[in-house]
């Protein structure tokens, strides 16, 4: 068991304007320092004192002492961030603790997997970027989004950024790394028999973080669609999947198949086709790709 203080006591230490100012000042000083190639800058007490509006050195010393441990590390050379200090100060500087700014729903390109409509709409709901079909009104995709992204971009530009981020995130997830905390994921393959997506996808993949409890869901074929072999395959056919959101993959789903080859241990095969070319993926019980196979100029049986 960890002998670390409880979270409420740790985060309670930040309930003080001077301490938050200290963390921000260290981040600003780090950014202004030229020699930070190895990623760690240690800031001397006197440098922090120059940058923070505090009455006297003993007061600064007291507040620094409170931050050392959970948020700052202290060596003879000075002060630097711990992981928690780093995370917290980046969130503050990017204003990501604020609510999402307003965003008017926009019409976007894509393909509804339920009704084939191409009339899709992107909107924000709570902290999620949601894509819905205007025709059948079903939700097609949802992805968490940071306020800073919505403040920096709007309209089509925002949609493009979210699509790229989604593709990147899902590739990381299928490599077994949680996007939120980089912890390990536990994977479950779900047979879609009896589910609303039964006719479109044979298998869904659920990845759950063993540490922070975040959960990710996606069709098995979409997981391999972001695999480097698929990115290369589609690139050769004039399609860049690396920047496409999941709602943009639905237009291909009808040509993609996923089937279970064996039971114990479980093995799956996903086939992505384009024209008469095929790319076959073999996946293990955790839906990780074990090998791939290219078949040129042959139609799917
Ligand atoms: Zn629809
Ligand atoms: Zn996690």
Short mmCIF file of C-alpha atoms and ligand atoms in Angstrom, two decimals:
data_model
loop_
_atom_site.label_atom_id
_atom_site.label_comp_id
_atom_site.label_asym_id
_atom_site.label_seq_id
_atom_site.Cartn_x
_atom_site.Cartn_y
_atom_site.Cartn_z
CA UNK A 1 0.00 0.00 0.00
CA UNK A 2 1.10 3.53 -0.75
CA UNK A 3 1.92 5.75 2.23
CA UNK A 4 1.17 8.88 0.17
CA UNK A 5 -1.22 11.40 1.75
CA UNK A 6 -4.88 11.12 0.66
CA UNK A 7 -5.85 12.97 -2.58
CA UNK A 8 -8.00 15.53 -0.76
CA UNK A 9 -5.02 16.56 1.36
CA UNK A 10 -2.75 16.75 -1.70
CA UNK A 11 -5.13 18.85 -3.80
CA UNK A 12 -6.09 20.95 -0.77
CA UNK A 13 -2.50 22.28 -0.89
CA UNK A 14 -3.39 24.08 -4.13
CA UNK A 15 -6.18 26.08 -2.56
CA UNK A 16 -3.93 29.10 -2.33
CA UNK A 17 -3.31 31.81 -4.88
CA UNK A 18 0.40 32.20 -4.15
CA UNK A 19 1.05 28.48 -4.63
CA UNK A 20 -0.73 28.46 -7.98
CA UNK A 21 1.28 31.57 -8.93
CA UNK A 22 4.49 29.76 -7.97
CA UNK A 23 3.68 26.81 -10.24
CA UNK A 24 2.78 29.11 -13.14
CA UNK A 25 5.96 31.17 -12.60
CA UNK A 26 8.11 28.03 -12.73
CA UNK A 27 6.44 26.93 -15.98
CA UNK A 28 6.97 30.37 -17.55
CA UNK A 29 10.59 30.43 -16.40
CA UNK A 30 11.13 26.92 -17.84
CA UNK A 31 9.72 28.03 -21.19
CA UNK A 32 12.06 31.03 -21.21
CA UNK A 33 15.13 28.95 -20.39
CA UNK A 34 17.17 28.04 -23.45
CA UNK A 35 18.96 25.00 -22.02
CA UNK A 36 16.07 22.67 -21.41
CA UNK A 37 16.97 19.98 -23.92
CA UNK A 38 16.66 17.10 -21.46
CA UNK A 39 13.25 18.33 -20.39
CA UNK A 40 14.13 19.28 -16.84
CA UNK A 41 14.84 22.79 -15.68
CA UNK A 42 15.52 23.51 -12.05
CA UNK A 43 14.70 26.97 -10.91
CA UNK A 44 16.62 28.58 -8.06
CA UNK A 45 14.79 30.02 -5.06
CA UNK A 46 15.98 33.53 -5.96
CA UNK A 47 14.59 33.21 -9.51
CA UNK A 48 11.18 32.17 -8.19
CA UNK A 49 11.23 35.03 -5.67
CA UNK A 50 11.79 37.48 -8.52
CA UNK A 51 8.75 36.20 -10.40
CA UNK A 52 6.15 35.72 -7.67
CA UNK A 53 4.33 38.52 -5.89
CA UNK A 54 4.99 37.50 -2.30
CA UNK A 55 5.79 39.69 0.76
CA UNK A 56 9.07 38.16 1.85
CA UNK A 57 11.40 35.19 1.39
CA UNK A 58 10.18 33.31 4.45
CA UNK A 59 6.63 33.37 3.10
CA UNK A 60 7.85 32.03 -0.26
CA UNK A 61 9.91 29.43 1.52
CA UNK A 62 6.84 28.27 3.45
CA UNK A 63 4.66 27.93 0.31
CA UNK A 64 7.41 26.18 -1.65
CA UNK A 65 7.79 23.77 1.25
CA UNK A 66 4.11 22.91 1.03
CA UNK A 67 4.36 22.22 -2.72
CA UNK A 68 7.52 20.12 -2.50
CA UNK A 69 6.57 16.46 -2.56
CA UNK A 70 3.34 16.24 -4.53
CA UNK A 71 3.87 19.11 -7.00
CA UNK A 72 7.52 20.13 -6.91
CA UNK A 73 10.81 18.36 -6.53
CA UNK A 74 13.72 20.09 -4.77
CA UNK A 75 17.40 19.45 -5.34
CA UNK A 76 20.51 21.55 -4.61
CA UNK A 77 20.08 23.12 -8.06
CA UNK A 78 16.52 24.26 -7.39
CA UNK A 79 12.89 23.39 -7.96
CA UNK A 80 11.22 21.45 -10.79
CA UNK A 81 7.83 19.83 -11.42
CA UNK A 82 6.70 16.39 -10.40
CA UNK A 83 4.28 14.58 -12.73
CA UNK A 84 1.27 15.98 -10.83
CA UNK A 85 2.75 19.50 -10.79
CA UNK A 86 3.37 19.30 -14.52
CA UNK A 87 -0.16 18.07 -15.29
CA UNK A 88 -1.78 20.67 -13.06
CA UNK A 89 0.18 23.66 -14.34
CA UNK A 90 -0.41 22.73 -18.01
CA UNK A 91 -4.15 22.50 -17.33
CA UNK A 92 -4.11 25.93 -15.66
CA UNK A 93 -2.04 27.60 -18.40
CA UNK A 94 -4.22 26.17 -21.18
CA UNK A 95 -7.40 27.16 -19.29
CA UNK A 96 -8.56 23.58 -19.63
CA UNK A 97 -10.26 23.69 -16.23
CA UNK A 98 -12.86 26.05 -17.77
CA UNK A 99 -16.05 24.94 -19.48
CA UNK A 100 -16.11 24.27 -23.21
CA UNK A 101 -16.79 27.47 -25.16
CA UNK A 102 -20.06 27.67 -27.14
CA UNK A 103 -20.00 25.97 -30.52
CA UNK A 104 -22.82 26.10 -33.05
CA UNK A 105 -23.54 22.68 -34.58
CA UNK A 106 -22.05 22.34 -38.09
CA UNK A 107 -22.78 20.08 -41.04
CA UNK A 108 -19.89 17.73 -41.68
CA UNK A 109 -18.82 15.15 -44.26
CA UNK A 110 -19.31 11.55 -43.30
CA UNK A 111 -21.54 8.58 -43.64
CA UNK A 112 -24.26 7.25 -41.33
CA UNK A 113 -23.73 3.54 -40.71
CA UNK A 114 -27.40 3.03 -39.83
CA UNK A 115 -29.26 4.77 -42.67
CA UNK A 116 -26.53 5.61 -45.25
CA UNK A 117 -27.29 9.32 -45.02
CA UNK A 118 -24.38 11.69 -45.56
CA UNK A 119 -26.13 14.51 -43.67
CA UNK A 120 -24.13 14.50 -40.45
CA UNK A 121 -23.87 17.09 -37.74
CA UNK A 122 -21.09 17.85 -35.26
CA UNK A 123 -21.91 19.44 -31.92
CA UNK A 124 -20.51 19.68 -28.42
CA UNK A 125 -22.20 18.08 -25.46
CA UNK A 126 -20.64 18.38 -22.03
CA UNK A 127 -16.95 17.61 -22.70
CA UNK A 128 -17.67 15.52 -25.80
CA UNK A 129 -17.51 16.22 -29.52
CA UNK A 130 -20.54 14.35 -30.84
CA UNK A 131 -21.36 13.39 -34.43
CA UNK A 132 -25.03 12.61 -35.11
CA UNK A 133 -26.99 11.71 -38.23
CA UNK A 134 -29.49 14.39 -39.19
CA UNK A 135 -31.67 11.84 -40.93
CA UNK A 136 -32.06 9.07 -38.32
CA UNK A 137 -30.86 11.25 -35.40
CA UNK A 138 -28.59 8.55 -34.02
CA UNK A 139 -25.24 9.33 -32.40
CA UNK A 140 -22.40 7.97 -34.55
CA UNK A 141 -19.35 8.99 -32.64
CA UNK A 142 -18.31 10.76 -29.43
CA UNK A 143 -14.87 11.89 -28.39
CA UNK A 144 -13.72 13.90 -25.35
CA UNK A 145 -12.43 17.31 -26.33
CA UNK A 146 -10.36 19.89 -24.45
CA UNK A 147 -11.68 23.48 -24.10
CA UNK A 148 -8.40 24.83 -25.49
CA UNK A 149 -9.06 23.12 -28.84
CA UNK A 150 -12.51 24.70 -29.13
CA UNK A 151 -11.17 28.13 -28.22
CA UNK A 152 -8.43 27.92 -30.85
CA UNK A 153 -10.49 26.60 -33.77
CA UNK A 154 -14.04 26.60 -35.02
CA UNK A 155 -16.12 25.26 -37.89
CA UNK A 156 -14.42 22.88 -40.33
CA UNK A 157 -11.02 23.56 -38.82
CA UNK A 158 -12.16 22.29 -35.43
CA UNK A 159 -13.73 19.22 -37.04
CA UNK A 160 -10.44 18.44 -38.84
CA UNK A 161 -8.46 18.79 -35.62
CA UNK A 162 -10.81 16.51 -33.72
CA UNK A 163 -10.68 13.92 -36.53
CA UNK A 164 -6.86 13.86 -36.45
CA UNK A 165 -6.79 13.66 -32.66
CA UNK A 166 -9.33 10.86 -32.71
CA UNK A 167 -7.28 8.84 -35.22
CA UNK A 168 -4.13 9.36 -33.13
CA UNK A 169 -5.87 8.49 -29.87
CA UNK A 170 -7.47 5.35 -31.21
CA UNK A 171 -4.15 4.12 -32.55
CA UNK A 172 -2.64 4.59 -29.10
CA UNK A 173 -5.60 2.81 -27.48
CA UNK A 174 -5.24 -0.18 -29.79
CA UNK A 175 -1.57 -0.27 -28.82
CA UNK A 176 -2.76 -0.86 -25.25
CA UNK A 177 -2.09 2.59 -23.78
CA UNK A 178 -4.77 4.69 -22.07
CA UNK A 179 -5.02 8.15 -23.64
CA UNK A 180 -5.97 9.76 -20.34
CA UNK A 181 -3.26 8.33 -18.07
CA UNK A 182 -1.01 6.07 -20.25
CA UNK A 183 -1.92 3.12 -18.02
CA UNK A 184 -2.49 -0.41 -19.32
CA UNK A 185 -5.81 -1.33 -20.90
CA UNK A 186 -7.82 -4.53 -20.53
CA UNK A 187 -9.53 -5.56 -23.74
CA UNK A 188 -12.80 -7.36 -24.32
CA UNK A 189 -14.01 -8.41 -27.76
CA UNK A 190 -17.80 -8.20 -28.00
CA UNK A 191 -19.81 -10.26 -30.48
CA UNK A 192 -22.47 -7.88 -31.84
CA UNK A 193 -25.16 -10.53 -32.32
CA UNK A 194 -28.43 -8.98 -31.13
CA UNK A 195 -26.96 -5.46 -30.89
CA UNK A 196 -28.16 -2.57 -33.13
CA UNK A 197 -24.87 -2.64 -35.10
CA UNK A 198 -25.11 -6.39 -35.83
CA UNK A 199 -25.59 -5.89 -39.57
CA UNK A 200 -22.66 -3.49 -39.88
CA UNK A 201 -19.99 -4.79 -37.51
CA UNK A 202 -19.46 -8.37 -36.34
CA UNK A 203 -17.24 -7.42 -33.41
CA UNK A 204 -16.75 -4.43 -31.16
CA UNK A 205 -13.70 -3.92 -28.98
CA UNK A 206 -13.91 -2.47 -25.48
CA UNK A 207 -10.73 -1.25 -23.82
CA UNK A 208 -10.89 -0.38 -20.14
CA UNK A 209 -8.09 1.35 -18.27
CA UNK A 210 -6.93 -0.73 -15.29
CA UNK A 211 -5.87 2.46 -13.54
CA UNK A 212 -8.04 5.53 -14.24
CA UNK A 213 -11.16 3.55 -15.33
CA UNK A 214 -11.57 5.31 -18.69
CA UNK A 215 -13.33 3.15 -21.24
CA UNK A 216 -13.03 3.15 -25.03
CA UNK A 217 -15.27 1.41 -27.54
CA UNK A 218 -14.93 0.90 -31.28
CA UNK A 219 -15.65 -1.58 -34.04
CA UNK A 220 -12.84 -4.12 -34.46
CA UNK A 221 -12.32 -3.11 -38.10
CA UNK A 222 -11.82 0.55 -37.11
CA UNK A 223 -9.04 -0.42 -34.73
CA UNK A 224 -7.09 -2.00 -37.57
CA UNK A 225 -8.05 0.80 -39.97
CA UNK A 226 -5.65 3.03 -38.00
CA UNK A 227 -2.89 0.39 -38.00
CA UNK A 228 0.23 1.52 -39.98
CA UNK A 229 -0.29 -1.28 -42.57
CA UNK A 230 -3.82 0.03 -43.25
CA UNK A 231 -2.66 3.65 -43.34
CA UNK A 232 -0.07 2.66 -45.98
CA UNK A 233 -2.57 0.51 -47.92
CA UNK A 234 -5.14 3.30 -48.10
CA UNK A 235 -2.50 5.93 -48.82
CA UNK A 236 -1.53 3.95 -51.91
CA UNK A 237 -5.18 4.09 -52.92
CA UNK A 238 -5.30 7.86 -52.46
CA UNK A 239 -6.97 7.89 -49.04
CA UNK A 240 -5.41 9.35 -45.89
CA UNK A 241 -7.01 7.51 -42.97
CA UNK A 242 -4.53 8.91 -40.45
CA UNK A 243 -6.49 12.16 -40.26
CA UNK A 244 -10.00 10.73 -40.46
CA UNK A 245 -12.40 10.62 -37.54
CA UNK A 246 -14.32 7.42 -36.88
CA UNK A 247 -17.50 8.88 -38.37
CA UNK A 248 -15.59 9.11 -41.67
CA UNK A 249 -14.74 5.40 -41.59
CA UNK A 250 -18.40 4.37 -41.84
CA UNK A 251 -18.37 4.90 -45.61
CA UNK A 252 -15.90 2.00 -45.91
CA UNK A 253 -17.48 -0.28 -43.31
CA UNK A 254 -19.67 -2.11 -45.85
CA UNK A 255 -16.50 -3.37 -47.62
CA UNK A 256 -14.73 -4.36 -44.40
CA UNK A 257 -15.27 -7.70 -42.70
CA UNK A 258 -14.34 -9.16 -39.32
CA UNK A 259 -14.67 -12.83 -38.41
CA UNK A 260 -13.55 -15.17 -35.67
CA UNK A 261 -11.18 -17.91 -36.91
CA UNK A 262 -10.69 -19.92 -33.74
CA UNK A 263 -11.83 -20.07 -30.17
CA UNK A 264 -9.11 -21.15 -27.78
CA UNK A 265 -7.05 -19.06 -27.99
CA UNK A 266 -9.31 -16.66 -29.84
CA UNK A 267 -8.09 -15.45 -33.23
CA UNK A 268 -9.83 -12.99 -35.55
CA UNK A 269 -9.38 -11.91 -39.13
CA UNK A 270 -10.28 -8.46 -40.39
CA UNK A 271 -10.21 -7.80 -44.13
CA UNK A 272 -10.07 -4.26 -45.48
CA UNK A 273 -10.63 -4.07 -49.22
CA UNK A 274 -10.21 -1.40 -51.80
CA UNK A 275 -11.15 -2.07 -55.40
CA UNK A 276 -9.83 -5.61 -55.93
CA UNK A 277 -6.97 -5.32 -53.39
CA UNK A 278 -7.22 -6.77 -49.91
CA UNK A 279 -5.38 -6.22 -46.68
CA UNK A 280 -5.89 -8.98 -44.14
CA UNK A 281 -5.18 -8.62 -40.44
CA UNK A 282 -4.90 -11.45 -37.94
CA UNK A 283 -5.72 -10.46 -34.36
CA UNK A 284 -5.32 -12.18 -31.01
CA UNK A 285 -7.82 -12.40 -28.12
CA UNK A 286 -6.95 -8.79 -27.11
CA UNK A 287 -7.65 -7.61 -30.66
CA UNK A 288 -3.95 -6.82 -31.17
CA UNK A 289 -2.63 -7.35 -34.68
CA UNK A 290 -0.27 -10.35 -34.84
CA UNK A 291 0.36 -10.36 -38.62
CA UNK A 292 -0.88 -8.88 -41.88
CA UNK A 293 -1.23 -10.13 -45.44
CA UNK A 294 -1.60 -8.22 -48.72
CA UNK A 295 -3.57 -9.75 -51.58
CA UNK A 296 -3.41 -7.81 -54.84
CA UNK A 297 -5.90 -7.88 -57.65
CA UNK A 298 -8.28 -10.43 -56.16
CA UNK A 299 -11.86 -9.82 -55.19
CA UNK A 300 -13.18 -10.81 -51.78
CA UNK A 301 -14.65 -14.31 -51.87
ZN1 LIG B 1 -28.62 7.87 -40.05
ZN1 LIG B 2 -6.22 5.50 -17.80
#
